[in-house]
Coordinates of C-alpha atoms in Angstrom, one line a residue:
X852 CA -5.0 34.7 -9.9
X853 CA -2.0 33.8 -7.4
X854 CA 0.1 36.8 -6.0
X855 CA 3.6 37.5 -8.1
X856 CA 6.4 38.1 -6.0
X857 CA 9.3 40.1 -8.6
X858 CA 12.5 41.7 -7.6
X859 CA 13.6 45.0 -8.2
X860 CA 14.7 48.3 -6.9
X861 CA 12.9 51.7 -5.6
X862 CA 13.8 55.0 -5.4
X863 CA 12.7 56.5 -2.1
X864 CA 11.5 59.8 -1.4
X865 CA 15.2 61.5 -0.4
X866 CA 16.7 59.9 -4.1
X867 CA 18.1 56.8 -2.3
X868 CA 18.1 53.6 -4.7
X869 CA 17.5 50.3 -2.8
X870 CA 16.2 46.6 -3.1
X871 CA 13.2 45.4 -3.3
X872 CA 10.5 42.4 -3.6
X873 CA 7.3 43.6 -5.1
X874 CA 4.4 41.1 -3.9
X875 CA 0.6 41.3 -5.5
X876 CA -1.8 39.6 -7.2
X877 CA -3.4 43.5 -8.9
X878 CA -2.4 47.0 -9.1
X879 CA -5.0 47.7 -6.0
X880 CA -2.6 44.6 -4.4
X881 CA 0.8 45.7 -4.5
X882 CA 3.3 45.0 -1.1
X883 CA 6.9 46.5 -1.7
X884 CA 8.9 44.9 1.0
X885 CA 13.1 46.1 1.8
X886 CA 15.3 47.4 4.1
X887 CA 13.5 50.9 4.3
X888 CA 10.4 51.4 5.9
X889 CA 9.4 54.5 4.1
X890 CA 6.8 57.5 6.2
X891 CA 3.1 57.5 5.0
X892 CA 2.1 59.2 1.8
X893 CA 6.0 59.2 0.8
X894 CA 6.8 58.9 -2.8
X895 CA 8.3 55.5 -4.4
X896 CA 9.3 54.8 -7.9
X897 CA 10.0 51.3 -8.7
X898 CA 11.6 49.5 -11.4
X899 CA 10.6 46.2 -11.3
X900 CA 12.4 44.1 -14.4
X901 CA 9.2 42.6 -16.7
X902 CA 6.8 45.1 -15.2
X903 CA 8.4 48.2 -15.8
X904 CA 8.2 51.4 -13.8
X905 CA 5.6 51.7 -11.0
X906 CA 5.0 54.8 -9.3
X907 CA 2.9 55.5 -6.2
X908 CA 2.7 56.5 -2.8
X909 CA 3.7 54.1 0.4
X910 CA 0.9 53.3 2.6
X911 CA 0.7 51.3 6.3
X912 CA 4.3 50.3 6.4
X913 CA 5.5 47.8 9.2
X914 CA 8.2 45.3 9.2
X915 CA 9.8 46.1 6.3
X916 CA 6.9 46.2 4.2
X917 CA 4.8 48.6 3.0
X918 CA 1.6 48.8 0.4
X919 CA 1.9 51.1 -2.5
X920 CA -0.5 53.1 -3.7
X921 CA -0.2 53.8 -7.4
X922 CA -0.6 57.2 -9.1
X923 CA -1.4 55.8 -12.6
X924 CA -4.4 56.1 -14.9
X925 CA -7.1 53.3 -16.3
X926 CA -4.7 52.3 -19.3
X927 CA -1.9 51.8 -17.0
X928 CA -3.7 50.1 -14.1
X929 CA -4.9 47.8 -17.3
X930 CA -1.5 47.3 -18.4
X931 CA 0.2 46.6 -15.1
X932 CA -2.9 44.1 -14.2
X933 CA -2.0 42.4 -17.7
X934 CA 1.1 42.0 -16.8
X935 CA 0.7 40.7 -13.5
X936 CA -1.3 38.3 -14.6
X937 CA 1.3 36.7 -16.9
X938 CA 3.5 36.4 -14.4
X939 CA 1.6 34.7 -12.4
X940 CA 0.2 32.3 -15.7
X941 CA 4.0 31.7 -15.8
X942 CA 4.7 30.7 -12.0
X943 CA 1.6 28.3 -12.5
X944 CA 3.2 26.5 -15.4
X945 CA 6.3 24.5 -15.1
X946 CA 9.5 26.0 -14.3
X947 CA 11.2 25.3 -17.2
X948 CA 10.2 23.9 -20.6
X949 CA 13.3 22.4 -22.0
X950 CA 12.1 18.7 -23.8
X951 CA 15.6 17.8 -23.6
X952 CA 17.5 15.3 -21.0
X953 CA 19.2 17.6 -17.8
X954 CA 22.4 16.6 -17.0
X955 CA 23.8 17.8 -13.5
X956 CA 27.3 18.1 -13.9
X957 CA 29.6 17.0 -11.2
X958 CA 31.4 20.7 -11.4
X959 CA 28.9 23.2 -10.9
X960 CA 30.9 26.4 -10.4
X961 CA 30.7 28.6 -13.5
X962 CA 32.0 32.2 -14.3
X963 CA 29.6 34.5 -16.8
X964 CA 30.7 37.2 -18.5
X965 CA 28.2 40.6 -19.7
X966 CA 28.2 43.8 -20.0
X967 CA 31.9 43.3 -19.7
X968 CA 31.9 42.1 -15.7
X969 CA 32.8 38.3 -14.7
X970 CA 30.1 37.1 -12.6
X971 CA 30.6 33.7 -10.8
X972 CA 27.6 31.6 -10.6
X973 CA 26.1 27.7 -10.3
X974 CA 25.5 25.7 -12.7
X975 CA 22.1 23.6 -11.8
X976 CA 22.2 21.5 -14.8
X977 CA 22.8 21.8 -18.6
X978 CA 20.7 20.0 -21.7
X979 CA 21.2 20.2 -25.5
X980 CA 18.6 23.3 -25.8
X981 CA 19.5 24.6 -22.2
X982 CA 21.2 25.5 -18.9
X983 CA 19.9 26.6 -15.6
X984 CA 22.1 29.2 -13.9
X985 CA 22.6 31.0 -10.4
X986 CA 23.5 34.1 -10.4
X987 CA 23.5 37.1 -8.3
X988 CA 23.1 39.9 -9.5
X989 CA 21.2 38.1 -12.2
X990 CA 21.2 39.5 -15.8
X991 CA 18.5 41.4 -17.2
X992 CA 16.0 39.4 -19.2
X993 CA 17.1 39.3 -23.1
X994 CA 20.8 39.8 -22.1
X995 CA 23.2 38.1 -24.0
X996 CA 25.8 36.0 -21.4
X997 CA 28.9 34.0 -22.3
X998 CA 30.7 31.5 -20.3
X999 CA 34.2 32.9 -19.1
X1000 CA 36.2 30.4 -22.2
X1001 CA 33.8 32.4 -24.3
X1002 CA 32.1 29.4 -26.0
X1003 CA 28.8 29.0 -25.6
X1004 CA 26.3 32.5 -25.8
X1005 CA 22.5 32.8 -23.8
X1006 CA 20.5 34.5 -23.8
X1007 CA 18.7 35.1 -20.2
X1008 CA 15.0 33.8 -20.0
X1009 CA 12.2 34.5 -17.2
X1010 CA 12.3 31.6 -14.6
X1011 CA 9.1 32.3 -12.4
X1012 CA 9.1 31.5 -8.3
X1013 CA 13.2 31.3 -8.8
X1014 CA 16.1 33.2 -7.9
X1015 CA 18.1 31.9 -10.6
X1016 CA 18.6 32.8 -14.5
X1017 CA 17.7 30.3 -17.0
X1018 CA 19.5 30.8 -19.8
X1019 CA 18.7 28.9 -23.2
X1020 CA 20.4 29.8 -26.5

Protein backbone atom coordinates (compact mmCIF):
# COMPACT_ATOMS: atom_id res chain seq x y z
CA UNK A 1 0.00 0.00 0.00
CA UNK A 2 1.42 3.68 -0.94
CA UNK A 3 1.61 6.28 1.99
CA UNK A 4 -1.58 8.82 2.17
CA UNK A 5 -0.66 12.28 2.82
CA UNK A 6 -4.37 14.13 4.24
CA UNK A 7 -4.70 17.50 5.64
CA UNK A 8 -6.06 18.47 8.79
CA UNK A 9 -5.66 20.08 12.07
CA UNK A 10 -4.20 19.01 15.79
CA UNK A 11 -4.74 20.07 18.99
CA UNK A 12 -1.50 20.28 20.84
CA UNK A 13 -0.84 19.53 24.36
CA UNK A 14 -1.38 23.42 25.77
CA UNK A 15 -5.16 23.47 23.74
CA UNK A 16 -3.61 25.30 20.68
CA UNK A 17 -5.42 24.33 17.26
CA UNK A 18 -3.03 24.28 14.31
CA UNK A 19 -2.39 22.83 10.63
CA UNK A 20 -1.45 19.86 9.73
CA UNK A 21 -0.46 17.12 6.94
CA UNK A 22 -0.84 13.62 8.28
CA UNK A 23 1.63 11.21 6.11
CA UNK A 24 1.42 7.13 6.48
CA UNK A 25 0.79 4.19 4.85
CA UNK A 26 -0.70 2.30 8.68
CA UNK A 27 -1.66 3.23 12.02
CA UNK A 28 2.03 1.95 13.21
CA UNK A 29 3.11 4.66 10.19
CA UNK A 30 1.70 7.86 10.94
CA UNK A 31 4.04 11.37 10.36
CA UNK A 32 2.08 14.60 11.53
CA UNK A 33 4.12 17.35 10.00
CA UNK A 34 3.30 21.54 10.90
CA UNK A 35 4.49 24.51 12.27
CA UNK A 36 4.83 23.05 15.86
CA UNK A 37 7.35 20.75 16.86
CA UNK A 38 5.62 19.30 19.84
CA UNK A 39 8.12 17.70 23.21
CA UNK A 40 8.28 13.87 23.40
CA UNK A 41 5.41 11.87 24.80
CA UNK A 42 3.20 15.15 24.39
CA UNK A 43 -0.40 14.68 23.67
CA UNK A 44 -1.95 15.31 20.02
CA UNK A 45 -5.58 15.02 18.93
CA UNK A 46 -6.06 15.23 15.30
CA UNK A 47 -8.94 15.64 13.13
CA UNK A 48 -8.06 14.59 9.94
CA UNK A 49 -11.31 15.15 7.40
CA UNK A 50 -12.11 11.24 5.90
CA UNK A 51 -10.23 9.71 8.74
CA UNK A 52 -11.77 11.07 11.68
CA UNK A 53 -10.21 11.69 15.01
CA UNK A 54 -6.71 10.30 15.82
CA UNK A 55 -5.32 10.51 19.12
CA UNK A 56 -1.80 9.61 20.30
CA UNK A 57 1.32 10.68 21.65
CA UNK A 58 4.26 12.64 19.52
CA UNK A 59 7.29 10.79 19.15
CA UNK A 60 11.14 11.82 17.54
CA UNK A 61 10.10 15.11 16.31
CA UNK A 62 12.62 17.18 13.96
CA UNK A 63 11.96 19.53 11.33
CA UNK A 64 8.56 20.10 11.64
CA UNK A 65 7.63 16.63 11.84
CA UNK A 66 6.98 14.33 14.26
CA UNK A 67 5.59 10.42 14.44
CA UNK A 68 2.53 9.80 16.37
CA UNK A 69 1.97 7.27 18.46
CA UNK A 70 -1.60 6.22 18.77
CA UNK A 71 -3.55 5.36 22.02
CA UNK A 72 -6.37 3.40 20.30
CA UNK A 73 -7.45 -0.27 20.62
CA UNK A 74 -7.50 -3.34 17.90
CA UNK A 75 -10.96 -2.26 16.47
CA UNK A 76 -9.73 1.24 15.98
CA UNK A 77 -6.25 0.49 14.70
CA UNK A 78 -8.55 -1.92 12.19
CA UNK A 79 -10.59 0.83 11.28
CA UNK A 80 -8.08 3.62 10.80
CA UNK A 81 -5.86 0.91 8.70
CA UNK A 82 -9.24 0.45 6.55
CA UNK A 83 -9.37 3.59 6.00
CA UNK A 84 -6.07 4.35 5.08
CA UNK A 85 -6.05 2.00 2.77
CA UNK A 86 -8.88 3.52 0.73
CA UNK A 87 -7.27 6.47 0.51
CA UNK A 88 -4.59 5.35 -0.81
CA UNK A 89 -6.88 2.81 -3.41
CA UNK A 90 -8.17 6.27 -4.35
CA UNK A 91 -4.79 8.20 -5.06
CA UNK A 92 -3.88 5.06 -7.18
CA UNK A 93 -6.89 5.47 -9.43
CA UNK A 94 -7.43 8.29 -11.61
CA UNK A 95 -8.01 11.69 -10.35
CA UNK A 96 -11.17 12.20 -11.48
CA UNK A 97 -13.78 10.02 -13.06
CA UNK A 98 -16.05 12.35 -14.96
CA UNK A 99 -16.83 10.44 -18.68
CA UNK A 100 -17.77 13.77 -19.90
CA UNK A 101 -15.69 16.31 -22.24
CA UNK A 102 -13.59 19.13 -19.83
CA UNK A 103 -13.78 22.38 -20.95
CA UNK A 104 -11.14 24.96 -19.50
CA UNK A 105 -12.84 28.15 -19.61
CA UNK A 106 -10.91 31.18 -20.58
CA UNK A 107 -12.15 32.95 -17.11
CA UNK A 108 -11.18 30.88 -14.33
CA UNK A 109 -11.79 33.06 -11.28
CA UNK A 110 -14.90 31.83 -9.45
CA UNK A 111 -16.49 32.94 -6.03
CA UNK A 112 -18.30 29.95 -3.85
CA UNK A 113 -20.57 30.50 -1.41
CA UNK A 114 -21.22 27.89 2.10
CA UNK A 115 -21.95 27.91 5.21
CA UNK A 116 -22.90 31.44 4.41
CA UNK A 117 -19.01 32.86 3.61
CA UNK A 118 -17.89 33.85 -0.07
CA UNK A 119 -14.90 32.05 -0.82
CA UNK A 120 -12.95 32.94 -4.09
CA UNK A 121 -11.45 30.13 -5.90
CA UNK A 122 -10.22 28.69 -9.58
CA UNK A 123 -11.98 27.14 -11.78
CA UNK A 124 -9.74 24.27 -13.45
CA UNK A 125 -12.31 23.12 -15.84
CA UNK A 126 -16.06 22.46 -16.01
CA UNK A 127 -18.00 19.32 -17.92
CA UNK A 128 -21.70 18.48 -18.13
CA UNK A 129 -21.48 16.06 -14.92
CA UNK A 130 -18.60 18.19 -13.37
CA UNK A 131 -16.25 20.97 -12.29
CA UNK A 132 -12.81 20.99 -10.72
CA UNK A 133 -12.37 23.77 -8.14
CA UNK A 134 -9.51 25.47 -6.07
CA UNK A 135 -10.18 26.54 -3.09
CA UNK A 136 -8.60 27.34 0.14
CA UNK A 137 -9.93 26.68 2.80
CA UNK A 138 -11.59 23.88 0.91
CA UNK A 139 -15.11 22.66 1.92
CA UNK A 140 -15.64 19.71 3.97
CA UNK A 141 -16.40 16.61 1.90
CA UNK A 142 -20.47 16.25 1.34
CA UNK A 143 -20.84 20.08 1.62
CA UNK A 144 -23.22 21.63 -0.45
CA UNK A 145 -21.44 24.81 -2.44
CA UNK A 146 -23.12 27.33 -4.82
CA UNK A 147 -21.57 29.60 -7.25
CA UNK A 148 -21.80 33.40 -6.02
CA UNK A 149 -25.09 34.00 -8.96
CA UNK A 150 -26.40 31.13 -7.04
CA UNK A 151 -27.06 28.84 -10.00
CA UNK A 152 -25.52 25.87 -10.04
CA UNK A 153 -25.30 23.59 -6.43
CA UNK A 154 -22.18 20.75 -5.61
CA UNK A 155 -21.70 18.98 -3.77
CA UNK A 156 -17.72 18.59 -2.68
CA UNK A 157 -16.13 15.19 -3.64
CA UNK A 158 -12.63 13.52 -2.38
CA UNK A 159 -9.90 14.41 -5.01
CA UNK A 160 -6.89 12.23 -3.81
CA UNK A 161 -2.91 13.65 -4.24
CA UNK A 162 -4.74 17.28 -4.83
CA UNK A 163 -5.18 20.43 -3.12
CA UNK A 164 -8.29 21.27 -4.80
CA UNK A 165 -12.16 20.42 -4.39
CA UNK A 166 -13.85 18.55 -7.04
CA UNK A 167 -17.15 19.29 -6.95
CA UNK A 168 -19.78 17.24 -9.09
CA UNK A 169 -23.55 17.69 -8.71
Amino acid sequence: MSSVSLSGRYLDGSGTERDCTLRGNSPEALEVTGSYEPFVGERVICRIPGLGLIIGRALKPAGGAFRLELEAGHTQRDRLAARLAWHAAQASEALDRRDAVRVVPLRSEVVVNWGGAEIEGQLRDVSANGASVDLTPRPEIGTLTRSAGGVPMFSATPRAASASASCFR
